[in-house]
Short mmCIF file of N, CA and C in Angstrom, two decimals:
data_model
loop_
_atom_site.label_atom_id
_atom_site.label_comp_id
_atom_site.label_asym_id
_atom_site.label_seq_id
_atom_site.Cartn_x
_atom_site.Cartn_y
_atom_site.Cartn_z
N MET Y 1 0.85 -1.17 0.00
CA MET Y 1 0.00 0.00 0.00
C MET Y 1 0.89 1.23 0.00
N ALA Y 2 0.48 2.22 -0.74
CA ALA Y 2 1.25 3.46 -0.83
C ALA Y 2 0.45 4.61 -0.25
N GLN Y 3 1.16 5.53 0.34
CA GLN Y 3 0.55 6.77 0.83
C GLN Y 3 0.94 7.87 -0.14
N LEU Y 4 -0.05 8.61 -0.63
CA LEU Y 4 0.17 9.64 -1.63
C LEU Y 4 -0.34 10.99 -1.15
N GLU Y 5 0.30 12.06 -1.66
CA GLU Y 5 -0.11 13.42 -1.31
C GLU Y 5 -0.31 14.23 -2.58
N VAL Y 6 -1.37 15.03 -2.61
CA VAL Y 6 -1.65 15.92 -3.73
C VAL Y 6 -0.67 17.09 -3.69
N ILE Y 7 0.00 17.35 -4.83
CA ILE Y 7 1.01 18.41 -4.89
C ILE Y 7 0.60 19.57 -5.80
N VAL Y 8 -0.59 19.50 -6.38
CA VAL Y 8 -1.10 20.60 -7.21
C VAL Y 8 -2.20 21.33 -6.42
N ASN Y 9 -2.60 22.51 -6.87
CA ASN Y 9 -3.60 23.30 -6.14
C ASN Y 9 -4.87 22.51 -5.85
N LYS Y 10 -5.39 21.81 -6.84
CA LYS Y 10 -6.52 20.91 -6.65
C LYS Y 10 -6.44 19.83 -7.71
N LEU Y 11 -6.94 18.66 -7.37
CA LEU Y 11 -6.87 17.51 -8.26
C LEU Y 11 -8.26 16.89 -8.36
N ASN Y 12 -8.65 16.55 -9.59
CA ASN Y 12 -9.96 15.93 -9.78
C ASN Y 12 -10.00 14.54 -9.18
N ARG Y 13 -11.12 14.24 -8.54
CA ARG Y 13 -11.43 12.88 -8.04
C ARG Y 13 -12.37 12.29 -9.07
N ARG Y 14 -11.97 11.18 -9.67
CA ARG Y 14 -12.75 10.60 -10.77
C ARG Y 14 -13.24 9.19 -10.45
N SER Y 15 -14.29 8.80 -11.13
CA SER Y 15 -14.82 7.45 -10.94
C SER Y 15 -14.01 6.42 -11.73
N GLY Y 16 -13.14 6.88 -12.60
CA GLY Y 16 -12.26 6.00 -13.37
C GLY Y 16 -11.26 6.83 -14.16
N PRO Y 17 -10.19 6.19 -14.61
CA PRO Y 17 -9.20 6.91 -15.44
C PRO Y 17 -9.82 7.34 -16.77
N VAL Y 18 -9.25 8.38 -17.35
CA VAL Y 18 -9.67 8.84 -18.68
C VAL Y 18 -8.46 8.84 -19.61
N ALA Y 19 -8.74 8.79 -20.91
CA ALA Y 19 -7.68 8.84 -21.92
C ALA Y 19 -7.48 10.26 -22.44
N ASP Y 20 -8.40 11.16 -22.11
CA ASP Y 20 -8.35 12.54 -22.58
C ASP Y 20 -8.79 13.45 -21.42
N MET Y 21 -7.91 14.35 -20.99
CA MET Y 21 -8.21 15.21 -19.84
C MET Y 21 -9.39 16.15 -20.09
N SER Y 22 -9.77 16.37 -21.34
CA SER Y 22 -10.93 17.23 -21.60
C SER Y 22 -12.24 16.51 -21.27
N ASP Y 23 -12.19 15.21 -21.05
CA ASP Y 23 -13.37 14.42 -20.66
C ASP Y 23 -13.67 14.69 -19.18
N LYS Y 24 -14.74 15.40 -18.93
CA LYS Y 24 -15.11 15.80 -17.56
C LYS Y 24 -16.28 14.97 -17.01
N ASN Y 25 -16.75 13.98 -17.77
CA ASN Y 25 -17.95 13.23 -17.41
C ASN Y 25 -17.84 12.44 -16.12
N ASN Y 26 -16.66 12.00 -15.73
CA ASN Y 26 -16.56 11.14 -14.55
C ASN Y 26 -15.93 11.84 -13.34
N ILE Y 27 -15.90 13.16 -13.34
CA ILE Y 27 -15.37 13.90 -12.19
C ILE Y 27 -16.41 13.86 -11.07
N GLU Y 28 -15.97 13.39 -9.91
CA GLU Y 28 -16.85 13.26 -8.74
C GLU Y 28 -16.60 14.35 -7.71
N GLY Y 29 -15.63 15.21 -7.97
CA GLY Y 29 -15.27 16.29 -7.06
C GLY Y 29 -13.79 16.58 -7.20
N THR Y 30 -13.27 17.36 -6.27
CA THR Y 30 -11.84 17.68 -6.27
C THR Y 30 -11.29 17.50 -4.85
N VAL Y 31 -9.97 17.38 -4.78
CA VAL Y 31 -9.27 17.35 -3.49
C VAL Y 31 -8.20 18.43 -3.53
N PRO Y 32 -7.92 19.06 -2.37
CA PRO Y 32 -6.98 20.18 -2.33
C PRO Y 32 -5.53 19.73 -2.21
N GLN Y 33 -4.63 20.65 -2.48
CA GLN Y 33 -3.21 20.42 -2.26
C GLN Y 33 -3.00 20.02 -0.79
N GLY Y 34 -2.17 19.02 -0.58
CA GLY Y 34 -1.92 18.53 0.77
C GLY Y 34 -2.79 17.36 1.18
N TYR Y 35 -3.83 17.06 0.40
CA TYR Y 35 -4.70 15.92 0.69
C TYR Y 35 -3.88 14.64 0.61
N ILE Y 36 -4.01 13.78 1.60
CA ILE Y 36 -3.24 12.53 1.68
C ILE Y 36 -4.22 11.36 1.68
N PHE Y 37 -3.89 10.32 0.91
CA PHE Y 37 -4.71 9.12 0.89
C PHE Y 37 -3.83 7.90 0.65
N GLU Y 38 -4.40 6.73 0.89
CA GLU Y 38 -3.68 5.48 0.66
C GLU Y 38 -4.26 4.78 -0.56
N SER Y 39 -3.37 4.13 -1.29
CA SER Y 39 -3.76 3.41 -2.49
C SER Y 39 -3.07 2.06 -2.53
N ASN Y 40 -3.81 1.04 -2.92
CA ASN Y 40 -3.19 -0.26 -3.11
C ASN Y 40 -3.42 -0.76 -4.54
N PHE Y 41 -3.81 0.16 -5.43
CA PHE Y 41 -4.05 -0.21 -6.82
C PHE Y 41 -3.69 0.95 -7.73
N GLN Y 42 -3.08 0.63 -8.85
CA GLN Y 42 -2.80 1.65 -9.86
C GLN Y 42 -3.00 1.04 -11.24
N ILE Y 43 -3.26 1.91 -12.18
CA ILE Y 43 -3.41 1.52 -13.58
C ILE Y 43 -2.69 2.57 -14.42
N THR Y 44 -2.15 2.15 -15.55
CA THR Y 44 -1.41 3.05 -16.43
C THR Y 44 -2.10 3.11 -17.79
N ASN Y 45 -2.26 4.32 -18.32
CA ASN Y 45 -2.74 4.49 -19.69
C ASN Y 45 -1.87 5.54 -20.37
N GLN Y 46 -2.28 6.05 -21.51
CA GLN Y 46 -1.46 6.99 -22.27
C GLN Y 46 -1.20 8.30 -21.53
N LEU Y 47 -1.99 8.63 -20.51
CA LEU Y 47 -1.77 9.85 -19.74
C LEU Y 47 -0.85 9.62 -18.54
N GLY Y 48 -0.53 8.37 -18.26
CA GLY Y 48 0.36 8.07 -17.14
C GLY Y 48 -0.30 7.15 -16.13
N ILE Y 49 0.15 7.26 -14.90
CA ILE Y 49 -0.34 6.40 -13.83
C ILE Y 49 -1.53 7.05 -13.15
N TRP Y 50 -2.51 6.22 -12.83
CA TRP Y 50 -3.69 6.63 -12.05
C TRP Y 50 -3.72 5.77 -10.80
N TYR Y 51 -3.92 6.40 -9.64
CA TYR Y 51 -3.99 5.69 -8.36
C TYR Y 51 -5.43 5.67 -7.87
N ALA Y 52 -5.84 4.53 -7.34
CA ALA Y 52 -7.19 4.39 -6.78
C ALA Y 52 -7.13 4.43 -5.26
N ASP Y 53 -8.12 5.10 -4.66
CA ASP Y 53 -8.19 5.11 -3.19
C ASP Y 53 -9.10 3.97 -2.72
N ARG Y 54 -9.30 3.85 -1.44
CA ARG Y 54 -10.08 2.73 -0.89
C ARG Y 54 -11.56 2.80 -1.27
N ASP Y 55 -12.02 3.98 -1.68
CA ASP Y 55 -13.42 4.14 -2.07
C ASP Y 55 -13.64 3.95 -3.57
N GLY Y 56 -12.56 3.65 -4.30
CA GLY Y 56 -12.68 3.40 -5.74
C GLY Y 56 -12.56 4.63 -6.61
N TYR Y 57 -12.16 5.77 -6.04
CA TYR Y 57 -11.93 6.98 -6.84
C TYR Y 57 -10.51 6.96 -7.37
N TYR Y 58 -10.31 7.58 -8.53
CA TYR Y 58 -9.01 7.61 -9.20
C TYR Y 58 -8.45 9.02 -9.25
N TYR Y 59 -7.11 9.10 -9.15
CA TYR Y 59 -6.38 10.37 -9.15
C TYR Y 59 -5.21 10.24 -10.11
N TRP Y 60 -5.00 11.27 -10.92
CA TRP Y 60 -3.92 11.28 -11.90
C TRP Y 60 -2.59 11.40 -11.19
N GLY Y 61 -1.66 10.50 -11.48
CA GLY Y 61 -0.38 10.42 -10.80
C GLY Y 61 0.50 11.65 -10.94
N ASN Y 62 0.34 12.44 -12.01
CA ASN Y 62 1.19 13.62 -12.18
C ASN Y 62 0.85 14.74 -11.22
N GLY Y 63 -0.25 14.61 -10.48
CA GLY Y 63 -0.61 15.59 -9.47
C GLY Y 63 -0.31 15.11 -8.07
N LEU Y 64 0.44 14.01 -7.98
CA LEU Y 64 0.69 13.35 -6.69
C LEU Y 64 2.17 13.10 -6.47
N VAL Y 65 2.53 12.90 -5.22
CA VAL Y 65 3.85 12.40 -4.86
C VAL Y 65 3.64 11.19 -3.96
N VAL Y 66 4.42 10.14 -4.19
CA VAL Y 66 4.37 8.95 -3.34
C VAL Y 66 5.19 9.25 -2.10
N MET Y 67 4.53 9.24 -0.95
CA MET Y 67 5.20 9.54 0.31
C MET Y 67 5.81 8.29 0.93
N ASN Y 68 5.09 7.17 0.78
CA ASN Y 68 5.52 5.92 1.39
C ASN Y 68 4.90 4.78 0.60
N ALA Y 69 5.72 3.83 0.21
CA ALA Y 69 5.22 2.64 -0.48
C ALA Y 69 5.65 1.43 0.31
N SER Y 70 4.74 0.89 1.12
CA SER Y 70 5.11 -0.22 2.00
C SER Y 70 5.16 -1.55 1.28
N SER Y 71 4.48 -1.65 0.11
CA SER Y 71 4.52 -2.91 -0.62
C SER Y 71 4.53 -2.63 -2.11
N ALA Y 72 5.70 -2.45 -2.63
CA ALA Y 72 5.85 -2.11 -4.06
C ALA Y 72 5.33 -3.21 -4.97
N SER Y 73 5.20 -4.43 -4.47
CA SER Y 73 4.73 -5.53 -5.31
C SER Y 73 3.29 -5.36 -5.74
N ASN Y 74 2.51 -4.50 -5.08
CA ASN Y 74 1.14 -4.25 -5.47
C ASN Y 74 1.05 -3.33 -6.68
N PHE Y 75 2.15 -2.70 -7.04
CA PHE Y 75 2.14 -1.72 -8.12
C PHE Y 75 2.80 -2.31 -9.35
N ARG Y 76 2.03 -2.42 -10.39
CA ARG Y 76 2.54 -2.99 -11.64
C ARG Y 76 2.26 -2.01 -12.78
#
């Protein structure tokens, strides 16, 4: 499991990854800079890595920093 922190002013919370950032259909809200969450799942597409939180929301990896990764084997 990894602990991640938002490093941009605000980051969209999405119901799933998107292939085009102009697609706003699955935005469920935003989280502020400094927001910290844990993730044990990630997926990669043409925009990069997306991390999922325990509630199933996805966050674009380029707006995050990995603070702690206790089990790197979960990340492929």
